XYZ file of C-alpha atoms in Angstrom:
488
model
C 0.000 0.000 0.000
C 1.250 3.424 -0.842
C 0.974 6.128 1.760
C 0.351 9.732 0.734
C 1.759 12.442 2.991
C 0.304 15.944 2.794
C 2.304 18.929 3.976
C 0.835 22.406 3.821
C 3.523 25.076 3.834
C 2.812 27.813 6.344
C 1.852 31.126 4.829
C 4.354 33.880 5.324
C 2.628 37.256 5.576
C 4.544 40.272 6.786
C 4.131 44.023 6.882
C 6.814 46.589 7.465
C 7.165 50.289 8.172
C 9.942 52.789 7.680
C 11.736 51.580 10.820
C 12.305 48.115 9.260
C 13.603 49.444 5.959
C 16.660 47.476 4.820
C 16.723 47.905 1.038
C 16.857 51.650 0.376
C 20.072 53.370 -0.619
C 21.522 56.737 0.347
C 23.320 59.618 -1.310
C 25.235 61.855 1.063
C 28.057 64.338 0.924
C 29.204 67.869 1.583
C 29.161 71.157 -0.335
C 32.085 73.582 -0.026
C 33.498 76.559 -1.905
C 36.836 76.664 -3.716
C 38.680 77.353 -0.433
C 37.087 74.382 1.324
C 34.691 76.408 3.479
C 31.274 74.866 4.061
C 28.269 76.239 2.176
C 25.015 76.103 4.126
C 21.541 76.447 2.650
C 22.527 75.150 -0.805
C 19.696 73.410 -2.661
C 20.472 69.791 -3.552
C 18.218 67.743 -5.853
C 18.575 64.012 -6.579
C 16.577 62.721 -9.562
C 15.980 59.113 -10.578
C 16.848 59.041 -14.293
C 14.356 56.327 -15.272
C 11.334 57.546 -13.297
C 12.053 61.310 -13.123
C 11.094 61.191 -9.422
C 13.080 63.922 -7.639
C 13.953 64.520 -3.991
C 15.172 67.878 -2.698
C 16.992 68.981 0.441
C 19.290 71.807 1.593
C 22.719 71.638 3.174
C 23.134 72.062 6.916
C 25.270 74.657 8.708
C 28.273 72.396 8.221
C 27.576 72.032 4.498
C 26.393 68.435 4.743
C 23.402 66.891 2.986
C 21.855 63.434 2.802
C 19.084 61.567 1.024
C 18.675 58.585 3.399
C 15.888 56.707 1.603
C 16.210 56.349 -2.158
C 15.294 53.545 -4.515
C 18.115 51.725 -6.257
C 18.869 52.899 -9.785
C 20.681 55.629 -11.703
C 20.606 59.206 -10.388
C 21.825 62.671 -11.162
C 22.477 65.193 -8.380
C 22.262 68.959 -8.876
C 23.546 71.621 -6.434
C 22.433 75.257 -6.688
C 23.450 78.268 -4.572
C 23.255 82.011 -5.390
C 26.691 83.441 -6.195
C 28.060 80.082 -7.343
C 28.004 78.122 -10.566
C 25.521 75.257 -10.455
C 27.011 71.768 -10.605
C 25.496 68.488 -11.825
C 26.814 64.978 -11.283
C 25.471 62.303 -13.637
C 25.863 58.540 -13.831
C 25.471 57.864 -10.100
C 24.357 54.227 -9.921
C 22.998 53.169 -6.524
C 22.984 49.541 -5.443
C 20.970 48.034 -2.635
C 21.902 49.203 0.890
C 24.629 51.447 -0.508
C 25.755 54.758 0.988
C 27.099 56.703 -1.987
C 29.155 59.786 -1.156
C 29.075 62.686 -3.622
C 30.973 65.815 -2.515
C 30.777 69.142 -4.330
C 33.238 72.053 -4.499
C 31.410 74.986 -6.085
C 33.102 77.684 -8.115
C 32.227 81.367 -7.785
C 30.097 82.580 -10.681
C 26.598 83.116 -11.999
C 23.875 80.515 -11.553
C 23.383 80.721 -15.316
C 26.751 79.052 -15.621
C 26.830 75.344 -14.839
C 29.335 72.539 -14.520
C 28.293 69.017 -15.484
C 30.323 65.936 -14.613
C 29.265 62.950 -16.709
C 32.136 60.531 -16.064
C 32.384 59.485 -12.434
C 35.321 57.562 -11.012
C 34.689 54.337 -9.124
C 33.061 55.080 -5.803
C 35.184 54.285 -2.746
C 32.732 53.242 -0.037
C 34.070 54.891 3.101
C 30.775 55.248 5.007
C 30.242 51.555 5.836
C 32.406 48.547 6.668
C 30.191 45.658 5.579
C 31.673 42.791 3.557
C 29.639 41.426 0.680
C 28.709 41.778 -2.949
C 25.797 42.742 -5.174
C 24.489 41.058 -8.303
C 22.692 43.619 -10.467
C 19.738 42.970 -12.768
C 21.731 42.434 -15.964
C 23.807 39.618 -14.481
C 20.701 38.110 -12.874
C 19.100 37.695 -16.286
C 22.071 36.978 -18.548
C 24.317 34.637 -16.548
C 23.572 30.895 -17.002
C 21.928 29.394 -13.941
C 20.773 25.824 -13.341
C 17.162 25.863 -12.157
C 16.946 29.684 -12.180
C 17.293 29.854 -8.398
C 18.519 33.383 -7.577
C 20.232 32.051 -4.460
C 22.843 30.523 -6.777
C 24.310 33.990 -7.302
C 25.136 34.246 -3.618
C 28.096 31.873 -3.952
C 29.804 34.322 -6.315
C 30.894 36.115 -3.140
C 34.003 34.986 -1.194
C 33.245 32.864 1.855
C 29.680 32.022 0.768
C 28.548 28.496 -0.166
C 25.445 26.383 -0.675
C 23.591 25.034 2.327
C 22.423 21.419 2.365
C 18.795 22.441 1.774
C 19.510 24.775 -1.131
C 17.724 24.075 -4.414
C 19.808 23.150 -7.483
C 23.110 23.247 -5.666
C 24.906 20.855 -7.962
C 25.222 18.307 -5.155
C 22.048 16.398 -5.904
C 21.852 16.152 -9.663
C 20.018 19.444 -10.084
C 17.080 18.486 -7.894
C 18.057 19.711 -4.440
C 15.942 21.778 -2.103
C 13.700 20.923 0.835
C 10.781 20.412 0.805
C 10.370 21.094 -2.939
C 13.354 20.577 -5.300
C 14.730 23.729 -6.849
C 12.672 26.095 -4.740
C 14.530 26.682 -1.486
C 17.253 29.292 -0.895
C 19.709 28.267 1.821
C 23.281 29.568 2.011
C 26.178 29.445 4.443
C 28.813 32.131 5.003
C 32.181 32.120 6.744
C 31.436 28.972 8.740
C 27.944 29.995 9.833
C 25.258 27.377 9.136
C 22.291 27.964 6.850
C 20.012 28.084 9.899
C 21.831 31.315 10.831
C 21.071 33.080 7.543
C 18.632 35.980 7.304
C 16.835 36.971 4.112
C 14.554 39.847 3.165
C 12.505 40.653 0.071
C 11.981 44.412 -0.320
C 12.857 44.846 3.346
C 10.413 42.197 4.576
C 11.566 38.979 6.250
C 11.319 36.205 3.646
C 12.471 33.190 5.675
C 10.315 30.616 7.389
C 10.637 30.463 11.162
C 11.928 26.915 11.682
C 15.307 26.772 9.900
C 15.497 30.235 8.301
C 15.427 29.048 4.688
C 13.588 30.976 1.975
C 10.799 28.590 0.845
C 10.469 30.123 -2.622
C 12.833 31.406 -5.313
C 11.812 34.657 -7.005
C 12.108 34.785 -10.779
C 15.376 36.483 -11.891
C 13.372 38.635 -14.324
C 11.387 40.029 -11.371
C 14.472 41.010 -9.376
C 16.417 44.266 -9.543
C 19.344 43.256 -7.353
C 20.451 40.529 -4.976
C 22.991 41.398 -2.304
C 24.806 39.090 0.107
C 26.468 40.555 3.198
C 28.812 38.089 4.840
C 30.399 40.138 7.603
C 30.661 43.411 9.559
C 26.943 44.116 9.441
C 25.360 47.326 10.642
C 22.885 47.231 13.533
C 19.869 46.682 11.261
C 21.098 43.128 10.601
C 21.038 41.975 14.192
C 18.625 39.061 13.727
C 21.095 36.323 12.735
C 24.848 35.804 12.656
C 25.098 34.151 9.238
C 24.733 35.425 5.687
C 22.401 38.365 5.127
C 20.561 37.920 1.812
C 18.871 41.109 0.584
C 16.583 40.769 -2.455
C 14.924 43.720 -4.178
C 12.145 43.419 -6.746
C 12.136 45.510 -9.896
C 10.040 48.648 -10.071
C 8.380 50.129 -13.119
C 9.751 53.174 -14.959
C 8.379 55.851 -17.269
C 8.832 53.483 -20.223
C 7.126 50.144 -20.714
C 9.464 47.148 -20.632
C 8.581 43.490 -20.908
C 9.782 40.062 -21.938
C 8.565 36.475 -22.269
C 10.686 33.370 -21.872
C 10.711 29.585 -21.778
C 13.687 27.594 -20.516
C 13.714 23.947 -21.608
C 15.492 20.935 -20.132
C 15.059 17.285 -21.094
C 16.965 14.011 -21.198
C 17.733 14.414 -24.907
C 19.904 17.413 -24.107
C 21.321 16.277 -20.743
C 24.386 14.132 -20.135
C 24.102 10.775 -18.405
C 24.459 10.841 -14.623
C 27.987 9.882 -13.555
C 26.909 7.002 -11.285
C 24.028 5.827 -13.460
C 26.021 2.901 -14.913
C 28.879 2.921 -12.444
C 27.960 -0.525 -11.103
C 26.702 -1.989 -14.382
C 28.780 -5.128 -15.099
C 30.893 -5.169 -18.243
C 28.938 -6.599 -21.153
C 25.547 -5.876 -19.607
C 23.140 -3.426 -21.309
C 23.582 0.121 -20.063
C 20.728 1.672 -18.109
C 19.003 4.358 -20.141
C 18.925 7.938 -18.967
C 15.985 8.929 -16.814
C 13.254 10.651 -18.801
C 13.059 14.356 -17.987
C 10.748 17.094 -19.225
C 11.120 20.506 -17.614
C 9.896 23.923 -18.689
C 10.273 27.191 -16.802
C 8.248 29.822 -18.577
C 6.699 33.185 -17.895
C 6.920 36.889 -18.534
C 7.501 40.277 -16.953
C 5.929 43.662 -17.703
C 6.573 47.019 -16.072
C 5.905 50.689 -16.675
C 3.765 53.638 -15.585
C 0.122 53.104 -14.635
C -1.944 54.665 -17.419
C -5.745 54.788 -17.533
C -6.809 56.613 -20.720
C -8.693 59.851 -19.974
C -8.643 58.990 -16.276
C -5.094 58.839 -14.890
C -1.543 59.415 -16.141
C 0.972 57.826 -13.803
C 4.157 58.974 -15.530
C 6.664 60.438 -13.055
C 4.368 59.300 -10.201
C 2.900 55.778 -10.242
C 4.581 52.639 -11.572
C 3.932 48.898 -11.651
C 5.877 45.723 -12.321
C 4.273 42.283 -12.772
C 5.914 38.899 -13.179
C 4.584 35.370 -13.601
C 6.673 32.226 -13.761
C 5.527 28.624 -14.066
C 7.600 25.483 -13.637
C 6.556 22.061 -14.891
C 8.879 19.141 -14.246
C 8.152 15.510 -15.108
C 10.431 12.534 -14.537
C 8.367 9.466 -15.501
C 10.148 6.204 -14.908
C 12.917 7.849 -12.922
C 15.167 4.949 -11.944
C 15.988 4.983 -8.244
C 18.660 2.624 -6.979
C 19.435 1.259 -3.529
C 21.452 -1.324 -1.623
C 19.106 -3.449 0.510
C 19.675 -6.514 2.739
C 19.874 -9.839 0.921
C 17.274 -12.521 1.630
C 19.821 -14.409 3.755
C 20.535 -11.328 5.863
C 16.837 -10.939 6.605
C 16.991 -14.252 8.498
C 20.232 -13.382 10.338
C 22.599 -15.212 7.937
C 25.629 -12.945 7.303
C 27.970 -15.749 6.250
C 28.634 -14.120 2.874
C 30.538 -11.351 4.679
C 33.274 -13.927 5.358
C 33.808 -14.517 1.625
C 33.567 -11.113 0.036
C 34.943 -10.378 -3.445
C 34.766 -7.370 -5.682
C 33.263 -7.337 -9.197
C 36.573 -8.656 -10.614
C 36.626 -11.590 -8.181
C 39.416 -10.207 -5.995
C 38.929 -11.278 -2.336
C 38.026 -8.521 0.124
C 38.646 -8.298 3.875
C 36.134 -10.519 5.748
C 33.752 -8.976 8.296
C 33.059 -10.942 11.458
C 29.764 -10.563 13.366
C 30.304 -10.825 17.140
C 27.930 -11.326 20.061
C 27.350 -7.853 21.589
C 26.717 -9.425 25.007
C 30.075 -11.240 25.130
C 33.199 -9.926 26.865
C 34.276 -6.696 25.065
C 37.913 -7.540 25.711
C 37.516 -10.881 23.946
C 34.249 -10.814 21.947
C 32.702 -14.092 20.882
C 31.892 -14.356 17.145
C 28.648 -15.913 16.001
C 29.413 -19.297 14.384
C 29.663 -18.858 10.595
C 28.335 -15.277 11.019
C 24.772 -16.529 11.611
C 22.732 -14.702 14.272
C 20.288 -17.046 16.060
C 16.647 -16.301 15.310
C 15.962 -15.892 19.031
C 18.396 -12.992 19.153
C 16.688 -10.979 16.386
C 14.473 -8.140 17.619
C 10.791 -8.519 16.631
C 10.657 -4.760 16.024
C 13.577 -4.936 13.594
C 11.981 -7.908 11.855
C 8.765 -5.908 11.409
C 10.650 -2.933 9.965
C 12.111 -5.216 7.303
C 8.606 -5.521 5.836
C 8.907 -1.888 4.712
C 12.254 -2.437 2.957
C 12.040 -3.879 -0.584
C 13.694 -7.213 -1.312
C 16.928 -7.535 -3.269
C 16.495 -8.126 -6.992
C 19.936 -9.620 -7.611
C 22.864 -11.054 -5.655
C 26.173 -9.233 -5.268
C 29.718 -10.610 -4.871
C 30.102 -8.095 -2.050
C 26.784 -7.746 -0.182
C 27.709 -4.347 1.296
C 28.632 -2.524 -1.932
C 26.887 -2.077 -5.244
C 23.230 -1.886 -6.225
C 20.762 -4.748 -5.817
C 17.481 -2.878 -6.161
C 16.149 -0.617 -8.914
C 12.698 0.890 -9.071
C 11.062 3.072 -11.747
C 9.741 5.876 -9.580
C 8.296 9.211 -10.648
C 8.719 12.875 -9.809
C 6.492 15.762 -10.830
C 6.470 19.464 -9.924
C 3.821 22.075 -10.713
C 4.866 25.512 -9.500
C 3.313 28.934 -10.167
C 4.753 32.220 -8.910
C 3.208 35.700 -9.086
C 4.927 38.963 -8.181
C 3.427 42.439 -8.430
C 4.813 45.739 -7.165
C 3.296 49.231 -7.262
C 5.259 52.390 -6.438
C 3.688 55.837 -6.004
C 5.384 59.172 -5.407
C 3.007 61.439 -3.462
C 5.452 64.326 -3.236
C 9.184 64.960 -3.141
C 9.244 63.796 0.467
C 6.521 61.146 0.560
C 6.458 57.833 -1.258
C 4.550 54.603 -0.827
C 4.885 51.158 -2.335
C 2.994 47.890 -2.078
C 4.271 44.502 -3.144
C 2.671 41.061 -3.166
C 4.450 37.803 -3.927
C 2.953 34.328 -3.920
C 4.226 30.881 -4.765
C 1.866 27.906 -5.270
C 3.857 24.647 -5.502
C 2.871 20.993 -5.799
C 5.420 18.173 -5.669
C 4.682 14.456 -6.030
C 7.333 11.755 -5.793
C 7.614 7.961 -5.617
C 11.146 7.116 -4.505
C 13.146 3.880 -4.511
C 10.762 2.302 -2.007
C 7.543 1.445 -3.866
C 5.681 1.270 -0.538
C 5.873 5.035 -0.121
C 4.964 8.111 -2.121
C 5.374 11.720 -1.168
C 3.188 14.758 -1.831
C 3.898 18.350 -0.837
C 1.640 21.209 -1.768
C 0.823 24.595 -0.327
C 1.128 28.337 -0.757
C 3.748 30.860 0.318
C 2.741 34.511 0.517
C 4.923 37.539 1.152
C 3.211 40.908 1.468
C 4.794 44.301 1.998
C 3.423 47.820 2.297
C 5.587 50.782 3.092
C 5.253 54.539 3.552
C 8.451 56.515 3.186
C 8.700 60.107 4.454
C 11.833 62.064 3.694
C 12.437 64.941 6.094
C 13.722 68.133 4.537
C 16.212 69.463 5.371
C 17.851 66.137 6.130
C 20.913 65.696 8.326
């Protein structure tokens, strides 16, 4: 009889406010004159190039300014002050959680005159000491990635590796991940276990509470950046001591952008598994590759919210929507195992005294001893046969759930003596939607909803058992951002 196990994944629903913000970036700096003296009251404007959303502040008495909460993306910063030439810095690209310093030294002159700097040297990050790396949107989409699990990019950073529960980690034939293959994100950093990792999606906790893994993998097309911080965190990352995974979803811009895709994998294109015929005797027919049909398909669309004759959201309201489906079928997937021989089931381990390898070369014998005899001089069971009276009834009952050997082996403790055509199937649908709205220069709000609906069915190498996992993972975020002006 086959037993079906149902596991409903707990829903993950979170809300956050400005205090929990962990994805916004900052532009800060100072404004001085040609002699190095601070200029107070100068008007500073930072404008997002793709959305035209601008934020404005003025310098303090010490000439400092800061924009503490900005979306990631490309910016230009303009400084204006009567009696000085205006100055513009272009090509400022902000990455997640970055503090980007831009200092200005204004020249005396008319405001009608302006200085524009379009080529910026590499930014030296002197305002934070964190250790980590960021994978931007272009690399997320263009780099090859088995299974399209965005957590795979984390290991591009020094000291970061795959956790044992990570999906598609290369350690399990491309089908890793608990409870659903390919879905989980679990990483380790600098010796800290995966249970010590902490992950956020748009500033909202995205890990489940038991072992801190991320139970879904956002589509790379839906992500703007993925950042891994592996050491020297600031105080906002005080939850866990391991890797800090920060994921940010894409936002819409003033232009419409979209794409559709379908990634195909099947056994006709895949190589044979290394151990698939490792134990196949010479001259015997080779085991065929396991049938595999996998498609990961979907699309992404983003831009301004436009309702003809009703609402024009350019420069104010933007959306981004992504859907991804995964369908994986492995009919007749051959599972292999090494199970006790029929003789061993009755307590007869005599074959262990005459072991040979596949070439007939004798191997070291293994003697079974009486565990209740003198440890200093243990008594072996005659001919390695355990008396029936000494076999536990509970152990004998458990043997009924272990399949019987299909063939004999020259060495009963190495090789494969059971093969079973199992099956694996995955149906997975993910939806991500994000809406950003700029109320004013100092007030912004965004809402984001992400859901993953997976179903996984598997019959493994034991035909007495089958396994079914299905459920829903939700991640909800709403956030109101207020920028104080002037900002210190």
